[in-house]
Short mmCIF file of N, CA and C in Angstrom, two decimals:
data_model
loop_
_atom_site.label_atom_id
_atom_site.label_comp_id
_atom_site.label_asym_id
_atom_site.label_seq_id
_atom_site.Cartn_x
_atom_site.Cartn_y
_atom_site.Cartn_z
N UNK E 1 -6.42 -12.42 -15.97
CA UNK E 1 -5.15 -12.00 -15.43
C UNK E 1 -5.10 -12.37 -13.94
N UNK E 2 -4.00 -12.97 -13.53
CA UNK E 2 -3.84 -13.36 -12.13
C UNK E 2 -3.70 -12.13 -11.25
N UNK E 3 -4.21 -12.25 -10.04
CA UNK E 3 -4.10 -11.14 -9.09
C UNK E 3 -2.70 -11.15 -8.51
N UNK E 4 -2.03 -10.03 -8.59
CA UNK E 4 -0.64 -9.90 -8.17
C UNK E 4 -0.53 -9.72 -6.66
N UNK E 5 0.49 -10.35 -6.10
CA UNK E 5 0.85 -10.10 -4.70
C UNK E 5 1.75 -8.87 -4.65
N UNK E 6 1.52 -8.02 -3.67
CA UNK E 6 2.28 -6.77 -3.52
C UNK E 6 2.64 -6.62 -2.05
N UNK E 7 3.93 -6.39 -1.78
CA UNK E 7 4.39 -6.21 -0.41
C UNK E 7 4.25 -4.74 -0.04
N UNK E 8 3.53 -4.47 1.05
CA UNK E 8 3.32 -3.09 1.51
C UNK E 8 4.26 -2.79 2.67
N UNK E 9 5.13 -1.81 2.48
CA UNK E 9 6.04 -1.37 3.53
C UNK E 9 5.24 -0.61 4.60
N UNK E 10 5.76 -0.55 5.80
CA UNK E 10 5.06 0.12 6.91
C UNK E 10 4.73 1.57 6.58
N UNK E 11 5.61 2.24 5.86
CA UNK E 11 5.40 3.66 5.58
C UNK E 11 4.17 3.92 4.72
N UNK E 12 3.67 2.93 3.98
CA UNK E 12 2.45 3.14 3.21
C UNK E 12 1.21 2.70 3.98
N UNK E 13 1.42 2.05 5.12
CA UNK E 13 0.30 1.67 5.98
C UNK E 13 -0.01 2.74 7.02
N UNK E 14 0.97 3.58 7.33
CA UNK E 14 0.79 4.58 8.38
C UNK E 14 -0.22 5.67 8.00
N UNK E 15 -0.10 6.32 6.84
CA UNK E 15 -1.10 7.35 6.50
C UNK E 15 -2.47 6.69 6.32
N UNK E 16 -3.44 7.10 7.12
CA UNK E 16 -4.72 6.38 7.16
C UNK E 16 -5.44 6.36 5.82
N UNK E 17 -5.42 7.45 5.09
CA UNK E 17 -6.14 7.47 3.82
C UNK E 17 -5.44 6.63 2.76
N UNK E 18 -4.12 6.68 2.73
CA UNK E 18 -3.38 5.83 1.79
C UNK E 18 -3.63 4.36 2.13
N UNK E 19 -3.50 4.02 3.40
CA UNK E 19 -3.77 2.64 3.84
C UNK E 19 -5.18 2.23 3.46
N UNK E 20 -6.15 3.11 3.72
CA UNK E 20 -7.54 2.79 3.41
C UNK E 20 -7.78 2.54 1.94
N UNK E 21 -7.22 3.39 1.09
CA UNK E 21 -7.39 3.21 -0.36
C UNK E 21 -6.73 1.91 -0.80
N UNK E 22 -5.49 1.69 -0.37
CA UNK E 22 -4.80 0.46 -0.77
C UNK E 22 -5.57 -0.78 -0.32
N UNK E 23 -5.99 -0.80 0.93
CA UNK E 23 -6.67 -1.99 1.44
C UNK E 23 -8.07 -2.16 0.83
N UNK E 24 -8.76 -1.06 0.53
CA UNK E 24 -10.05 -1.19 -0.16
C UNK E 24 -9.85 -1.73 -1.58
N UNK E 25 -8.81 -1.28 -2.26
CA UNK E 25 -8.52 -1.81 -3.60
C UNK E 25 -8.15 -3.28 -3.53
N UNK E 26 -7.43 -3.66 -2.49
CA UNK E 26 -7.12 -5.07 -2.30
C UNK E 26 -8.38 -5.87 -2.01
N UNK E 27 -9.20 -5.34 -1.14
CA UNK E 27 -10.45 -6.02 -0.79
C UNK E 27 -11.34 -6.22 -2.02
N UNK E 28 -11.24 -5.30 -2.96
CA UNK E 28 -12.00 -5.39 -4.21
C UNK E 28 -11.35 -6.34 -5.22
N UNK E 29 -10.23 -6.95 -4.84
CA UNK E 29 -9.59 -7.93 -5.69
C UNK E 29 -8.56 -7.40 -6.66
N UNK E 30 -8.11 -6.17 -6.47
CA UNK E 30 -7.12 -5.59 -7.39
C UNK E 30 -5.72 -6.14 -7.17
N UNK E 31 -5.37 -6.50 -5.95
CA UNK E 31 -4.08 -7.11 -5.64
C UNK E 31 -4.20 -7.78 -4.28
N UNK E 32 -3.21 -8.62 -3.97
CA UNK E 32 -3.17 -9.28 -2.66
C UNK E 32 -2.03 -8.69 -1.85
N UNK E 33 -2.33 -8.08 -0.72
CA UNK E 33 -1.26 -7.45 0.07
C UNK E 33 -0.45 -8.49 0.82
N UNK E 34 0.82 -8.16 1.00
CA UNK E 34 1.71 -8.96 1.84
C UNK E 34 2.46 -8.00 2.75
N UNK E 35 2.83 -8.49 3.93
CA UNK E 35 3.64 -7.75 4.89
C UNK E 35 4.25 -8.77 5.81
N UNK E 36 5.05 -8.35 6.77
CA UNK E 36 5.57 -9.26 7.78
C UNK E 36 5.34 -8.65 9.15
N UNK E 37 5.62 -9.42 10.19
CA UNK E 37 5.39 -8.92 11.56
C UNK E 37 6.25 -7.70 11.85
N UNK E 38 7.43 -7.62 11.27
CA UNK E 38 8.29 -6.45 11.50
C UNK E 38 7.63 -5.20 10.93
N UNK E 39 7.04 -5.31 9.76
CA UNK E 39 6.30 -4.18 9.16
C UNK E 39 5.14 -3.80 10.07
N UNK E 40 4.38 -4.80 10.52
CA UNK E 40 3.23 -4.51 11.37
C UNK E 40 3.65 -3.90 12.71
N UNK E 41 4.77 -4.35 13.26
CA UNK E 41 5.26 -3.78 14.51
C UNK E 41 5.70 -2.33 14.32
N UNK E 42 6.38 -2.05 13.21
CA UNK E 42 6.81 -0.67 12.90
C UNK E 42 5.59 0.23 12.69
N UNK E 43 4.64 -0.27 11.96
CA UNK E 43 3.37 0.42 11.72
C UNK E 43 2.69 0.72 13.06
N UNK E 44 2.63 -0.26 13.94
CA UNK E 44 2.00 -0.07 15.25
C UNK E 44 2.74 0.95 16.10
N UNK E 45 4.06 0.85 16.17
CA UNK E 45 4.85 1.81 16.97
C UNK E 45 4.62 3.24 16.48
N UNK E 46 4.60 3.40 15.18
CA UNK E 46 4.41 4.74 14.61
C UNK E 46 3.03 5.30 14.95
N UNK E 47 2.00 4.49 14.78
CA UNK E 47 0.65 4.98 15.08
C UNK E 47 0.45 5.22 16.57
N UNK E 48 0.97 4.34 17.41
CA UNK E 48 0.87 4.57 18.86
C UNK E 48 1.59 5.85 19.25
N UNK E 49 2.75 6.09 18.63
CA UNK E 49 3.50 7.31 18.88
C UNK E 49 2.77 8.56 18.41
N UNK E 50 1.88 8.39 17.44
CA UNK E 50 1.10 9.52 16.92
C UNK E 50 -0.21 9.71 17.67
N UNK E 51 -0.45 8.88 18.69
CA UNK E 51 -1.63 9.08 19.52
C UNK E 51 -2.77 8.10 19.33
N UNK E 52 -2.62 7.13 18.45
CA UNK E 52 -3.65 6.10 18.31
C UNK E 52 -3.67 5.29 19.60
N UNK E 53 -4.84 4.98 20.10
CA UNK E 53 -4.94 4.24 21.37
C UNK E 53 -4.56 2.78 21.15
N UNK E 54 -4.03 2.13 22.19
CA UNK E 54 -3.72 0.70 22.06
C UNK E 54 -4.94 -0.14 21.65
N UNK E 55 -6.11 0.21 22.15
CA UNK E 55 -7.33 -0.52 21.79
C UNK E 55 -7.63 -0.38 20.29
N UNK E 56 -7.53 0.84 19.77
CA UNK E 56 -7.76 1.06 18.34
C UNK E 56 -6.72 0.35 17.50
N UNK E 57 -5.47 0.36 17.97
CA UNK E 57 -4.41 -0.31 17.23
C UNK E 57 -4.64 -1.81 17.19
N UNK E 58 -5.03 -2.37 18.31
CA UNK E 58 -5.30 -3.82 18.36
C UNK E 58 -6.44 -4.17 17.39
N UNK E 59 -7.50 -3.34 17.39
CA UNK E 59 -8.61 -3.56 16.48
C UNK E 59 -8.14 -3.52 15.03
N UNK E 60 -7.29 -2.53 14.70
CA UNK E 60 -6.80 -2.38 13.34
C UNK E 60 -5.98 -3.60 12.92
N UNK E 61 -5.06 -4.03 13.78
CA UNK E 61 -4.24 -5.20 13.44
C UNK E 61 -5.09 -6.46 13.33
N UNK E 62 -6.05 -6.62 14.24
CA UNK E 62 -6.94 -7.79 14.16
C UNK E 62 -7.77 -7.76 12.88
N UNK E 63 -8.23 -6.57 12.50
CA UNK E 63 -9.00 -6.42 11.28
C UNK E 63 -8.16 -6.78 10.05
N UNK E 64 -6.92 -6.32 10.03
CA UNK E 64 -6.03 -6.64 8.91
C UNK E 64 -5.76 -8.14 8.85
N UNK E 65 -5.51 -8.75 10.00
CA UNK E 65 -5.25 -10.19 10.05
C UNK E 65 -6.49 -10.98 9.62
N UNK E 66 -7.67 -10.51 10.03
CA UNK E 66 -8.90 -11.20 9.67
C UNK E 66 -9.26 -11.07 8.20
N UNK E 67 -9.03 -9.90 7.63
CA UNK E 67 -9.37 -9.67 6.23
C UNK E 67 -8.34 -10.25 5.26
N UNK E 68 -7.09 -10.34 5.71
CA UNK E 68 -6.02 -10.85 4.86
C UNK E 68 -5.20 -11.87 5.64
N UNK E 69 -5.78 -13.03 5.94
CA UNK E 69 -5.09 -14.00 6.79
C UNK E 69 -3.80 -14.56 6.18
N UNK E 70 -3.67 -14.51 4.86
CA UNK E 70 -2.46 -15.02 4.22
C UNK E 70 -1.44 -13.92 3.93
N UNK E 71 -1.69 -12.71 4.38
CA UNK E 71 -0.82 -11.58 4.03
C UNK E 71 0.52 -11.61 4.74
N UNK E 72 0.57 -12.14 5.93
CA UNK E 72 1.79 -12.06 6.73
C UNK E 72 2.81 -13.12 6.31
N UNK E 73 3.93 -12.65 5.78
CA UNK E 73 5.02 -13.52 5.34
C UNK E 73 5.83 -13.94 6.56
N UNK E 74 6.14 -15.23 6.63
CA UNK E 74 6.95 -15.75 7.74
C UNK E 74 8.19 -16.45 7.17
N UNK E 75 9.12 -16.76 8.04
CA UNK E 75 10.32 -17.55 7.71
C UNK E 75 11.22 -16.89 6.67
N UNK E 76 11.30 -15.58 6.68
CA UNK E 76 12.13 -14.82 5.75
C UNK E 76 13.46 -14.40 6.38
N UNK E 77 13.59 -14.56 7.69
CA UNK E 77 14.72 -13.99 8.44
C UNK E 77 16.08 -14.48 7.94
N UNK E 78 16.16 -15.70 7.44
CA UNK E 78 17.44 -16.25 6.98
C UNK E 78 18.00 -15.50 5.76
N UNK E 79 17.19 -14.70 5.10
CA UNK E 79 17.63 -13.97 3.91
C UNK E 79 18.13 -12.56 4.20
N UNK E 80 17.89 -12.05 5.38
CA UNK E 80 18.18 -10.64 5.69
C UNK E 80 19.63 -10.27 5.39
N UNK E 81 20.57 -11.09 5.81
CA UNK E 81 21.98 -10.74 5.62
C UNK E 81 22.41 -10.73 4.16
N UNK E 82 21.65 -11.38 3.29
CA UNK E 82 21.98 -11.42 1.86
C UNK E 82 21.46 -10.19 1.10
N UNK E 83 20.55 -9.46 1.70
CA UNK E 83 19.97 -8.30 1.04
C UNK E 83 20.98 -7.15 1.09
N UNK E 84 21.10 -6.40 0.02
CA UNK E 84 22.08 -5.33 -0.02
C UNK E 84 21.49 -3.94 0.10
N UNK E 85 20.22 -3.86 0.38
CA UNK E 85 19.60 -2.54 0.51
C UNK E 85 19.84 -1.98 1.91
N UNK E 86 19.24 -0.86 2.22
CA UNK E 86 19.44 -0.20 3.51
C UNK E 86 19.14 -1.18 4.65
N UNK E 87 20.03 -1.24 5.65
CA UNK E 87 19.86 -2.23 6.73
C UNK E 87 18.50 -2.20 7.42
N UNK E 88 17.93 -1.02 7.63
CA UNK E 88 16.65 -0.98 8.35
C UNK E 88 15.48 -1.50 7.50
N UNK E 89 15.68 -1.63 6.20
CA UNK E 89 14.61 -2.13 5.33
C UNK E 89 14.94 -3.47 4.68
N UNK E 90 16.00 -4.12 5.14
CA UNK E 90 16.33 -5.43 4.57
C UNK E 90 15.23 -6.46 4.85
N UNK E 91 14.55 -6.30 5.97
CA UNK E 91 13.47 -7.25 6.29
C UNK E 91 12.36 -7.20 5.25
N UNK E 92 12.12 -6.02 4.67
CA UNK E 92 11.08 -5.87 3.65
C UNK E 92 11.48 -6.64 2.40
N UNK E 93 12.69 -6.40 1.91
CA UNK E 93 13.14 -7.08 0.70
C UNK E 93 13.27 -8.58 0.94
N UNK E 94 13.77 -8.98 2.11
CA UNK E 94 13.91 -10.41 2.42
C UNK E 94 12.56 -11.11 2.41
N UNK E 95 11.55 -10.49 3.00
CA UNK E 95 10.22 -11.10 3.02
C UNK E 95 9.62 -11.16 1.61
N UNK E 96 9.82 -10.10 0.83
CA UNK E 96 9.30 -10.10 -0.54
C UNK E 96 9.97 -11.19 -1.37
N UNK E 97 11.28 -11.32 -1.24
CA UNK E 97 12.01 -12.35 -1.97
C UNK E 97 11.54 -13.74 -1.54
N UNK E 98 11.47 -13.96 -0.24
CA UNK E 98 11.06 -15.26 0.27
C UNK E 98 9.66 -15.66 -0.22
N UNK E 99 8.75 -14.71 -0.25
CA UNK E 99 7.36 -14.98 -0.66
C UNK E 99 7.17 -14.86 -2.18
N UNK E 100 8.26 -14.56 -2.90
CA UNK E 100 8.21 -14.39 -4.35
C UNK E 100 7.19 -13.33 -4.76
N UNK E 101 7.24 -12.22 -4.03
CA UNK E 101 6.37 -11.08 -4.32
C UNK E 101 7.12 -10.15 -5.28
N UNK E 102 6.55 -9.85 -6.45
CA UNK E 102 7.29 -9.10 -7.46
C UNK E 102 7.36 -7.59 -7.24
N UNK E 103 6.52 -7.04 -6.37
CA UNK E 103 6.46 -5.58 -6.20
C UNK E 103 6.43 -5.23 -4.72
N UNK E 104 7.25 -4.25 -4.34
CA UNK E 104 7.20 -3.64 -3.01
C UNK E 104 6.73 -2.21 -3.20
N UNK E 105 5.71 -1.82 -2.46
CA UNK E 105 5.23 -0.44 -2.51
C UNK E 105 5.73 0.26 -1.25
N UNK E 106 6.47 1.35 -1.46
CA UNK E 106 7.10 2.07 -0.35
C UNK E 106 7.26 3.54 -0.70
N UNK E 107 7.34 4.36 0.32
CA UNK E 107 7.69 5.77 0.14
C UNK E 107 9.20 5.96 0.25
N UNK E 108 9.90 4.95 0.72
CA UNK E 108 11.35 5.02 0.97
C UNK E 108 12.14 4.46 -0.21
N UNK E 109 11.99 5.04 -1.37
CA UNK E 109 12.63 4.53 -2.58
C UNK E 109 14.14 4.47 -2.46
N UNK E 110 14.74 5.42 -1.76
CA UNK E 110 16.21 5.45 -1.63
C UNK E 110 16.76 4.26 -0.87
N UNK E 111 15.93 3.64 -0.03
CA UNK E 111 16.39 2.49 0.75
C UNK E 111 16.38 1.19 -0.04
N UNK E 112 15.92 1.26 -1.29
CA UNK E 112 15.80 0.07 -2.12
C UNK E 112 16.42 0.33 -3.50
N UNK E 113 17.77 0.29 -3.62
CA UNK E 113 18.40 0.54 -4.91
C UNK E 113 17.87 -0.40 -6.00
N UNK E 114 17.60 0.17 -7.15
CA UNK E 114 16.98 -0.57 -8.25
C UNK E 114 17.78 -1.81 -8.63
N UNK E 115 19.12 -1.68 -8.73
CA UNK E 115 19.93 -2.82 -9.16
C UNK E 115 19.87 -3.96 -8.16
N UNK E 116 19.89 -3.64 -6.88
CA UNK E 116 19.84 -4.67 -5.85
C UNK E 116 18.49 -5.38 -5.89
N UNK E 117 17.44 -4.62 -5.98
CA UNK E 117 16.10 -5.22 -6.00
C UNK E 117 15.88 -6.02 -7.28
N UNK E 118 16.35 -5.50 -8.41
CA UNK E 118 16.21 -6.22 -9.68
C UNK E 118 16.94 -7.56 -9.63
N UNK E 119 18.08 -7.59 -8.96
CA UNK E 119 18.83 -8.85 -8.79
C UNK E 119 17.95 -9.92 -8.15
N UNK E 120 17.09 -9.51 -7.25
CA UNK E 120 16.20 -10.44 -6.54
C UNK E 120 14.84 -10.59 -7.24
N UNK E 121 14.66 -9.92 -8.38
CA UNK E 121 13.40 -10.03 -9.11
C UNK E 121 12.27 -9.24 -8.49
N UNK E 122 12.62 -8.16 -7.80
CA UNK E 122 11.62 -7.34 -7.11
C UNK E 122 11.66 -5.92 -7.68
N UNK E 123 10.50 -5.39 -7.98
CA UNK E 123 10.38 -4.01 -8.44
C UNK E 123 9.88 -3.16 -7.28
N UNK E 124 10.48 -2.00 -7.12
CA UNK E 124 10.08 -1.06 -6.06
C UNK E 124 9.23 0.03 -6.69
N UNK E 125 8.08 0.31 -6.07
CA UNK E 125 7.20 1.34 -6.61
C UNK E 125 6.74 2.28 -5.52
N UNK E 126 6.74 3.55 -5.85
CA UNK E 126 6.11 4.57 -5.02
C UNK E 126 4.60 4.30 -5.08
N UNK E 127 3.85 4.61 -4.01
CA UNK E 127 2.41 4.36 -4.07
C UNK E 127 1.72 5.08 -5.23
N UNK E 128 2.19 6.25 -5.61
CA UNK E 128 1.59 6.95 -6.75
C UNK E 128 1.75 6.13 -8.02
N UNK E 129 2.93 5.58 -8.22
CA UNK E 129 3.19 4.74 -9.40
C UNK E 129 2.32 3.49 -9.37
N UNK E 130 2.23 2.86 -8.21
CA UNK E 130 1.42 1.65 -8.07
C UNK E 130 -0.06 1.94 -8.33
N UNK E 131 -0.57 3.01 -7.74
CA UNK E 131 -1.97 3.37 -7.95
C UNK E 131 -2.24 3.72 -9.41
N UNK E 132 -1.28 4.38 -10.06
CA UNK E 132 -1.43 4.69 -11.49
C UNK E 132 -1.52 3.40 -12.31
N UNK E 133 -0.69 2.43 -11.97
CA UNK E 133 -0.73 1.16 -12.68
C UNK E 133 -2.08 0.47 -12.52
N UNK E 134 -2.59 0.47 -11.28
CA UNK E 134 -3.93 -0.11 -11.06
C UNK E 134 -4.98 0.65 -11.88
N UNK E 135 -4.86 1.97 -11.90
CA UNK E 135 -5.81 2.79 -12.66
C UNK E 135 -5.75 2.45 -14.15
N UNK E 136 -4.53 2.40 -14.70
CA UNK E 136 -4.40 2.11 -16.13
C UNK E 136 -4.91 0.72 -16.48
N UNK E 137 -4.75 -0.23 -15.58
CA UNK E 137 -5.25 -1.59 -15.80
C UNK E 137 -6.77 -1.66 -15.77
N UNK E 138 -7.39 -0.86 -14.90
CA UNK E 138 -8.85 -0.90 -14.76
C UNK E 138 -9.34 0.37 -14.06
N UNK E 139 -9.55 1.44 -14.85
CA UNK E 139 -9.95 2.71 -14.25
C UNK E 139 -11.24 2.63 -13.45
N UNK E 140 -12.20 1.88 -13.96
CA UNK E 140 -13.51 1.83 -13.30
C UNK E 140 -13.43 1.22 -11.90
N UNK E 141 -12.76 0.09 -11.77
CA UNK E 141 -12.70 -0.53 -10.44
C UNK E 141 -11.78 0.24 -9.50
N UNK E 142 -10.78 0.91 -10.05
CA UNK E 142 -9.92 1.75 -9.21
C UNK E 142 -10.72 2.93 -8.66
N UNK E 143 -11.47 3.57 -9.53
CA UNK E 143 -12.32 4.69 -9.08
C UNK E 143 -13.34 4.19 -8.06
N UNK E 144 -13.91 3.02 -8.30
CA UNK E 144 -14.90 2.47 -7.36
C UNK E 144 -14.26 2.21 -6.00
N UNK E 145 -13.01 1.75 -5.99
CA UNK E 145 -12.32 1.51 -4.72
C UNK E 145 -12.09 2.79 -3.94
N UNK E 146 -11.71 3.86 -4.64
CA UNK E 146 -11.50 5.15 -3.97
C UNK E 146 -12.84 5.70 -3.48
N UNK E 147 -13.86 5.58 -4.30
CA UNK E 147 -15.20 6.04 -3.87
C UNK E 147 -15.68 5.26 -2.65
N UNK E 148 -15.48 3.95 -2.66
CA UNK E 148 -15.90 3.10 -1.55
C UNK E 148 -15.22 3.54 -0.25
N UNK E 149 -13.93 3.81 -0.34
CA UNK E 149 -13.21 4.26 0.85
C UNK E 149 -13.76 5.60 1.33
N UNK E 150 -13.93 6.56 0.41
CA UNK E 150 -14.45 7.88 0.80
C UNK E 150 -15.85 7.76 1.41
N UNK E 151 -16.67 6.90 0.85
CA UNK E 151 -18.04 6.73 1.35
C UNK E 151 -18.07 6.16 2.77
N UNK E 152 -17.08 5.37 3.13
CA UNK E 152 -17.04 4.78 4.47
C UNK E 152 -16.60 5.78 5.54
N UNK E 153 -15.96 6.86 5.13
CA UNK E 153 -15.47 7.85 6.10
C UNK E 153 -16.63 8.73 6.54
N UNK E 154 -17.00 8.61 7.78
CA UNK E 154 -18.18 9.33 8.30
C UNK E 154 -17.83 10.41 9.32
N UNK E 155 -16.70 10.27 10.01
CA UNK E 155 -16.35 11.24 11.06
C UNK E 155 -14.95 11.77 10.82
N UNK E 156 -14.79 12.83 10.10
CA UNK E 156 -15.85 13.59 9.42
C UNK E 156 -16.15 12.97 8.05
N UNK E 157 -17.31 13.29 7.47
CA UNK E 157 -17.59 12.85 6.11
C UNK E 157 -16.49 13.37 5.18
N UNK E 158 -16.08 12.54 4.25
CA UNK E 158 -14.95 12.87 3.40
C UNK E 158 -15.31 12.62 1.94
N UNK E 159 -14.98 13.57 1.09
CA UNK E 159 -15.26 13.43 -0.34
C UNK E 159 -14.12 12.70 -1.04
N UNK E 160 -14.41 12.24 -2.24
CA UNK E 160 -13.37 11.63 -3.07
C UNK E 160 -12.26 12.64 -3.29
N UNK E 161 -12.62 13.90 -3.53
CA UNK E 161 -11.61 14.95 -3.74
C UNK E 161 -10.68 15.08 -2.54
N UNK E 162 -11.24 15.02 -1.34
CA UNK E 162 -10.40 15.10 -0.13
C UNK E 162 -9.48 13.89 -0.02
N UNK E 163 -9.97 12.73 -0.38
CA UNK E 163 -9.12 11.53 -0.38
C UNK E 163 -8.00 11.71 -1.39
N UNK E 164 -8.34 12.16 -2.59
CA UNK E 164 -7.31 12.37 -3.61
C UNK E 164 -6.29 13.40 -3.17
N UNK E 165 -6.73 14.44 -2.50
CA UNK E 165 -5.79 15.44 -1.99
C UNK E 165 -4.78 14.85 -1.03
N UNK E 166 -5.18 13.84 -0.28
CA UNK E 166 -4.25 13.20 0.66
C UNK E 166 -3.34 12.20 -0.04
N UNK E 167 -3.59 11.93 -1.31
CA UNK E 167 -2.75 11.00 -2.07
C UNK E 167 -1.81 11.75 -3.01
N UNK E 168 -1.56 13.01 -2.72
CA UNK E 168 -0.63 13.80 -3.51
C UNK E 168 0.64 14.02 -2.70
N UNK E 169 1.76 13.75 -3.34
CA UNK E 169 3.06 13.94 -2.71
C UNK E 169 3.82 14.96 -3.53
N UNK E 170 4.81 15.62 -2.94
CA UNK E 170 5.62 16.55 -3.74
C UNK E 170 6.20 15.82 -4.96
N UNK E 171 5.97 16.38 -6.11
CA UNK E 171 6.46 15.83 -7.38
C UNK E 171 5.87 14.46 -7.71
N UNK E 172 4.85 14.04 -7.00
CA UNK E 172 4.22 12.73 -7.24
C UNK E 172 2.72 12.85 -7.04
N UNK E 173 2.01 13.29 -8.06
CA UNK E 173 0.56 13.39 -7.92
C UNK E 173 -0.17 12.95 -9.18
N UNK E 174 0.45 12.06 -9.93
CA UNK E 174 -0.14 11.62 -11.19
C UNK E 174 -1.46 10.86 -10.96
N UNK E 175 -1.51 10.01 -9.93
CA UNK E 175 -2.73 9.24 -9.70
C UNK E 175 -3.91 10.16 -9.42
N UNK E 176 -3.74 11.11 -8.53
CA UNK E 176 -4.83 12.02 -8.19
C UNK E 176 -5.29 12.78 -9.44
N UNK E 177 -4.34 13.22 -10.25
CA UNK E 177 -4.68 13.94 -11.48
C UNK E 177 -5.43 13.03 -12.46
N UNK E 178 -4.93 11.81 -12.65
CA UNK E 178 -5.59 10.86 -13.55
C UNK E 178 -7.03 10.58 -13.11
N UNK E 179 -7.20 10.30 -11.83
CA UNK E 179 -8.53 9.94 -11.35
C UNK E 179 -9.48 11.13 -11.42
N UNK E 180 -8.98 12.33 -11.07
CA UNK E 180 -9.83 13.52 -11.18
C UNK E 180 -10.30 13.71 -12.62
N UNK E 181 -9.37 13.61 -13.56
CA UNK E 181 -9.70 13.80 -14.97
C UNK E 181 -10.72 12.75 -15.41
N UNK E 182 -10.49 11.52 -15.01
CA UNK E 182 -11.41 10.43 -15.39
C UNK E 182 -12.79 10.65 -14.78
N UNK E 183 -12.85 11.02 -13.51
CA UNK E 183 -14.13 11.25 -12.84
C UNK E 183 -14.89 12.44 -13.43
N UNK E 184 -14.13 13.44 -13.93
CA UNK E 184 -14.75 14.64 -14.50
C UNK E 184 -15.16 14.47 -15.96
N UNK E 185 -14.75 13.39 -16.61
CA UNK E 185 -15.07 13.24 -18.02
C UNK E 185 -16.55 12.89 -18.19
N UNK E 186 -17.19 13.43 -19.23
CA UNK E 186 -18.62 13.19 -19.43
C UNK E 186 -18.98 11.70 -19.52
N UNK E 187 -18.10 10.90 -20.07
CA UNK E 187 -18.42 9.48 -20.25
C UNK E 187 -18.45 8.71 -18.93
N UNK E 188 -17.81 9.22 -17.88
CA UNK E 188 -17.82 8.51 -16.60
C UNK E 188 -18.82 9.09 -15.61
N UNK E 189 -19.36 10.25 -15.93
CA UNK E 189 -20.34 10.86 -15.03
C UNK E 189 -21.73 10.25 -15.22
N UNK E 190 -21.89 9.50 -16.29
CA UNK E 190 -23.13 8.77 -16.50
C UNK E 190 -24.25 9.60 -16.91
#
């Protein structure tokens, strides 16, 4: 099965644990992330506004560029006016369309009407839905990606359970439930 390209909106890059899980799963070969400079700029403004230091932010952006050098979509600007979704998120849909990316992962579902996105051949998914899909496709490697991320967190040390707790949203916690159940089953405890 070919590895799918997935466009990550800024809102799914801002929460550090969600970003970490997504990027670790990508690093493990589960999908190829895409974004554009506008997404990265929005991501940076939000984190700087939340107190991340400019030095840390620069390191993070450099790390993302180094690990995913082909992730940044360019030359999408000519499509922005043709997109019919919310004006502040047209750049996301335009970049996804230009790069022929079939899935956008975002927390802002209302800004991406299904009919408009379907017209362009793009599916919009909440991160919980996307993570569930990855889990259903390959539970073992998805669990390994979450474990890998939790294991890397040292200050403070963080458990898989704590990571899963941060991946629960109001009315959207299927992934955390699925992974907990899978991890607790006798066949996966080894």
